[in-house]
mmCIF file of C-alpha atoms in Angstrom:
data_model
loop_
_atom_site.group_PDB
_atom_site.id
_atom_site.type_symbol
_atom_site.label_atom_id
_atom_site.label_comp_id
_atom_site.label_asym_id
_atom_site.label_seq_id
_atom_site.Cartn_x
_atom_site.Cartn_y
_atom_site.Cartn_z
ATOM 1 C CA LEU A 1 25.644 4.029 44.928
ATOM 2 C CA LEU A 2 26.969 6.098 42.019
ATOM 3 C CA VAL A 3 27.911 2.932 40.113
ATOM 4 C CA SER A 4 24.384 1.566 40.635
ATOM 5 C CA VAL A 5 22.820 4.753 39.288
ATOM 6 C CA ILE A 6 25.076 4.652 36.202
ATOM 7 C CA ILE A 7 24.249 0.993 35.522
ATOM 8 C CA VAL A 8 20.512 1.658 35.875
ATOM 9 C CA GLY A 9 20.844 4.686 33.538
ATOM 10 C CA VAL A 10 22.650 2.649 30.868
ATOM 11 C CA LEU A 11 20.100 -0.169 31.100
ATOM 12 C CA LEU A 12 17.220 2.311 30.883
ATOM 13 C CA GLY A 13 18.791 3.918 27.799
ATOM 14 C CA LEU A 14 19.099 0.511 26.102
ATOM 15 C CA VAL A 15 15.495 -0.403 26.921
ATOM 16 C CA LEU A 16 14.202 2.889 25.490
ATOM 17 C CA THR A 17 16.218 2.486 22.272
ATOM 18 C CA VAL A 18 15.079 -1.090 21.724
ATOM 19 C CA GLY A 19 11.506 -0.137 22.638
ATOM 20 C CA ARG A 20 11.383 2.674 20.060
ATOM 21 C CA HIS A 21 12.669 0.350 17.341
ATOM 22 C CA THR A 22 10.127 -2.316 18.311
ATOM 23 C CA ILE A 23 7.289 0.214 18.115
ATOM 24 C CA LYS A 24 8.404 1.361 14.631
ATOM 25 C CA ARG A 25 8.555 -2.226 13.372
ATOM 26 C CA SER A 26 5.149 -2.917 14.883
ATOM 27 C CA GLU A 27 3.638 0.127 13.137
ATOM 28 C CA PHE A 28 5.176 -0.997 9.837
ATOM 29 C CA THR A 29 3.860 -4.544 10.251
ATOM 30 C CA SER A 30 0.442 -3.066 10.996
ATOM 31 C CA THR A 31 0.644 -1.098 7.716
ATOM 32 C CA LEU A 32 1.411 -4.273 5.764
ATOM 33 C CA ASN A 33 -1.395 -6.171 7.481
ATOM 34 C CA GLN A 34 -3.833 -3.362 6.733
ATOM 35 C CA PHE A 35 -2.825 -3.387 3.059
ATOM 36 C CA VAL A 36 -3.262 -7.177 2.801
ATOM 37 C CA SER A 37 -6.666 -6.806 4.452
ATOM 38 C CA ASP A 38 -7.617 -4.033 2.027
ATOM 39 C CA VAL A 39 -6.602 -6.201 -0.943
ATOM 40 C CA ALA A 40 -8.903 -8.932 0.379
ATOM 41 C CA TYR A 41 -11.655 -6.338 0.776
ATOM 42 C CA ALA A 42 -11.103 -5.115 -2.807
ATOM 43 C CA ARG A 43 -11.374 -8.680 -4.113
ATOM 44 C CA GLN A 44 -14.527 -9.305 -2.094
ATOM 45 C CA LEU A 45 -16.065 -6.043 -3.342
ATOM 46 C CA ALA A 46 -15.186 -6.908 -6.958
ATOM 47 C CA ALA A 47 -16.823 -10.320 -6.602
ATOM 48 C CA ARG A 48 -19.927 -8.944 -4.897
ATOM 49 C CA GLU A 49 -20.447 -6.087 -7.389
ATOM 50 C CA ASN A 50 -19.151 -8.035 -10.435
ATOM 51 C CA ARG A 51 -17.007 -5.031 -11.379
ATOM 52 C CA TYR A 52 -13.381 -4.055 -11.390
ATOM 53 C CA VAL A 53 -11.969 -2.574 -8.191
ATOM 54 C CA ALA A 54 -8.836 -0.434 -8.335
ATOM 55 C CA VAL A 55 -6.296 0.102 -5.581
ATOM 56 C CA VAL A 56 -4.531 3.330 -6.525
ATOM 57 C CA PHE A 57 -1.495 4.862 -4.779
ATOM 58 C CA ASP A 58 -1.182 8.644 -4.636
ATOM 59 C CA ALA A 59 1.836 10.382 -6.170
ATOM 60 C CA THR A 60 3.388 11.226 -2.788
ATOM 61 C CA GLY A 61 3.352 7.602 -1.609
ATOM 62 C CA THR A 62 1.548 8.470 1.619
ATOM 63 C CA GLU A 63 -1.901 7.018 0.910
ATOM 64 C CA TYR A 64 -3.939 4.770 -1.350
ATOM 65 C CA THR A 65 -7.573 4.521 -2.326
ATOM 66 C CA ILE A 66 -9.879 1.625 -3.097
ATOM 67 C CA GLN A 67 -12.117 2.532 -6.021
ATOM 68 C CA LEU A 68 -15.145 0.737 -7.459
ATOM 69 C CA GLU A 69 -15.813 0.819 -11.184
ATOM 70 C CA THR A 70 -19.043 2.753 -11.663
ATOM 71 C CA LYS A 71 -19.231 3.077 -15.430
ATOM 72 C CA ILE A 72 -18.143 0.272 -17.715
ATOM 73 C CA SER A 73 -16.458 2.005 -20.644
ATOM 74 C CA GLY A 74 -13.821 -0.493 -21.741
ATOM 75 C CA ASN A 75 -10.910 1.906 -21.358
ATOM 76 C CA ILE A 76 -9.506 2.672 -17.934
ATOM 77 C CA ALA A 77 -6.254 4.035 -19.366
ATOM 78 C CA ALA A 78 -7.904 7.323 -20.327
ATOM 79 C CA ALA A 79 -9.739 7.651 -17.030
ATOM 80 C CA GLU A 80 -7.071 9.804 -15.367
ATOM 81 C CA SER A 81 -7.400 12.689 -17.787
ATOM 82 C CA ASP A 82 -10.993 12.050 -18.735
ATOM 83 C CA ALA A 83 -13.626 14.183 -16.978
ATOM 84 C CA ASP A 84 -15.956 11.177 -17.104
ATOM 85 C CA TYR A 85 -13.973 9.122 -14.588
ATOM 86 C CA ASN A 86 -14.978 5.448 -14.328
ATOM 87 C CA PHE A 87 -14.347 4.837 -10.628
ATOM 88 C CA THR A 88 -15.723 6.045 -7.319
ATOM 89 C CA VAL A 89 -13.577 6.101 -4.188
ATOM 90 C CA VAL A 90 -14.917 3.616 -1.651
ATOM 91 C CA LYS A 91 -12.110 3.876 0.905
ATOM 92 C CA ARG A 92 -9.127 6.189 1.426
ATOM 93 C CA VAL A 93 -6.248 4.888 3.560
ATOM 94 C CA GLU A 94 -3.302 6.796 5.026
ATOM 95 C CA PRO A 95 -1.553 3.929 6.806
ATOM 96 C CA MET A 96 1.494 5.681 8.295
ATOM 97 C CA ASN A 97 -0.021 9.021 9.307
ATOM 98 C CA GLY A 98 1.312 11.001 6.364
ATOM 99 C CA GLN A 99 4.740 9.388 6.155
ATOM 100 C CA GLN A 100 5.839 8.007 2.798
ATOM 101 C CA PHE A 101 5.589 4.218 2.567
ATOM 102 C CA ASN A 102 5.581 3.695 -1.231
ATOM 103 C CA ASP A 103 7.923 5.069 -3.901
ATOM 104 C CA GLY A 104 5.325 5.359 -6.664
ATOM 105 C CA SER A 105 6.930 2.711 -8.880
ATOM 106 C CA VAL A 106 3.503 1.039 -9.003
ATOM 107 C CA LYS A 107 0.639 3.411 -9.684
ATOM 108 C CA GLY A 108 -1.946 0.844 -8.659
ATOM 109 C CA PHE A 109 -3.679 -2.334 -9.710
ATOM 110 C CA LEU A 110 -7.107 -3.720 -10.513
ATOM 111 C CA VAL A 111 -8.832 -6.864 -9.340
ATOM 112 C CA ASN A 112 -11.831 -8.378 -11.060
ATOM 113 C CA SER A 113 -14.742 -10.483 -9.864
ATOM 114 C CA VAL A 114 -12.773 -13.747 -10.083
ATOM 115 C CA GLY A 115 -9.733 -12.331 -8.251
ATOM 116 C CA GLU A 116 -7.404 -11.771 -11.206
ATOM 117 C CA THR A 117 -4.914 -8.913 -10.877
ATOM 118 C CA TYR A 118 -4.191 -6.307 -13.574
ATOM 119 C CA LYS A 119 -1.832 -3.337 -13.731
ATOM 120 C CA PHE A 120 -3.460 0.080 -13.428
ATOM 121 C CA PRO A 121 -4.093 1.976 -15.621
ATOM 122 C CA TYR A 122 -4.644 -0.317 -18.598
ATOM 123 C CA ASP A 123 -6.942 -0.962 -21.519
ATOM 124 C CA LEU A 124 -9.780 -3.362 -20.714
ATOM 125 C CA LEU A 125 -10.212 -4.186 -24.401
ATOM 126 C CA ASN A 126 -6.904 -6.076 -24.271
ATOM 127 C CA PRO A 127 -7.029 -7.703 -20.837
ATOM 128 C CA GLU A 128 -4.070 -9.657 -19.586
ATOM 129 C CA PRO A 129 -3.620 -10.514 -15.902
ATOM 130 C CA ALA A 130 -0.294 -9.323 -14.551
ATOM 131 C CA ARG A 131 2.019 -9.834 -11.600
ATOM 132 C CA VAL A 132 2.186 -6.655 -9.501
ATOM 133 C CA THR A 133 4.847 -6.093 -6.841
ATOM 134 C CA VAL A 134 4.357 -3.236 -4.398
ATOM 135 C CA ARG A 135 7.328 -1.977 -2.400
ATOM 136 C CA PHE A 136 6.701 -0.755 1.139
ATOM 137 C CA PHE A 137 9.306 0.973 3.266
ATOM 138 C CA ARG A 138 9.790 3.100 6.324
ATOM 139 C CA VAL A 139 12.307 5.884 5.861
ATOM 140 C CA LEU A 140 15.096 6.009 8.428
ATOM 141 C CA GLY A 141 14.560 8.973 10.735
ATOM 142 C CA ALA A 142 11.634 10.147 8.634
ATOM 143 C CA LYS A 143 10.484 13.664 9.369
ATOM 144 C CA GLU A 144 7.570 15.161 7.514
ATOM 145 C CA GLY A 145 8.629 16.940 4.322
ATOM 146 C CA GLU A 146 12.260 15.772 4.355
ATOM 147 C CA PRO A 147 13.339 13.470 1.520
ATOM 148 C CA SER A 148 15.546 10.508 2.327
ATOM 149 C CA THR A 149 16.823 7.404 0.568
ATOM 150 C CA ALA A 150 17.898 5.494 3.682
ATOM 151 C CA TYR A 151 15.354 2.808 4.574
ATOM 152 C CA GLU A 152 14.985 1.369 8.023
ATOM 153 C CA ILE A 153 12.533 -1.357 6.989
ATOM 154 C CA GLU A 154 11.667 -2.540 3.487
ATOM 155 C CA ARG A 155 9.209 -5.242 2.354
ATOM 156 C CA TYR A 156 7.601 -6.333 -0.908
ATOM 157 C CA ILE A 157 4.082 -7.623 -1.443
ATOM 158 C CA THR A 158 3.428 -9.397 -4.748
ATOM 159 C CA LEU A 159 -0.015 -9.977 -6.194
ATOM 160 C CA THR A 160 0.063 -12.824 -8.703
ATOM 161 C CA PRO A 161 -1.958 -12.685 -11.944
ATOM 162 C CA LEU A 162 -4.506 -15.270 -10.849
ATOM 163 C CA GLY A 163 -5.158 -13.973 -7.364
ATOM 164 C CA GLY A 164 -2.291 -15.143 -5.183
ATOM 165 C CA LEU A 165 -0.558 -12.955 -2.627
ATOM 166 C CA ILE A 166 3.098 -13.223 -1.595
ATOM 167 C CA VAL A 167 4.302 -11.257 1.423
#
């Protein structure tokens, strides 16, 4: 009887460990799917409004916003420090409930009405579509407010200059 209880306990421990890992991977996959969906939404919004749409990551790497160009000025590069900001936030997304998922190496990107991708911020007077690669990760044993460099899961999503998407 004691041997049976020990075997059941070991099996239960294994199931719980594997289950927790599966849930984390599922949450991460959901984050990637949401981002891909939001990129499609940004492209659709840009086409419908015939304006640039920016997807901008916050400095902490815990959220991003989708922003619609509201004033065509020709220079988005100055928009960050300029009081007369050119974009209005349409959607704010915090995909992993406050946990860091992006390292800030990419500040954001723009899409235009024909689906071309541009780095953000940049000067619209000298437009040149660009390849943008966004790194997503889930920190190993992430606890709120604790920095870590060990990654449990890491994926890259690349937006090609002419509208392609590589996951």
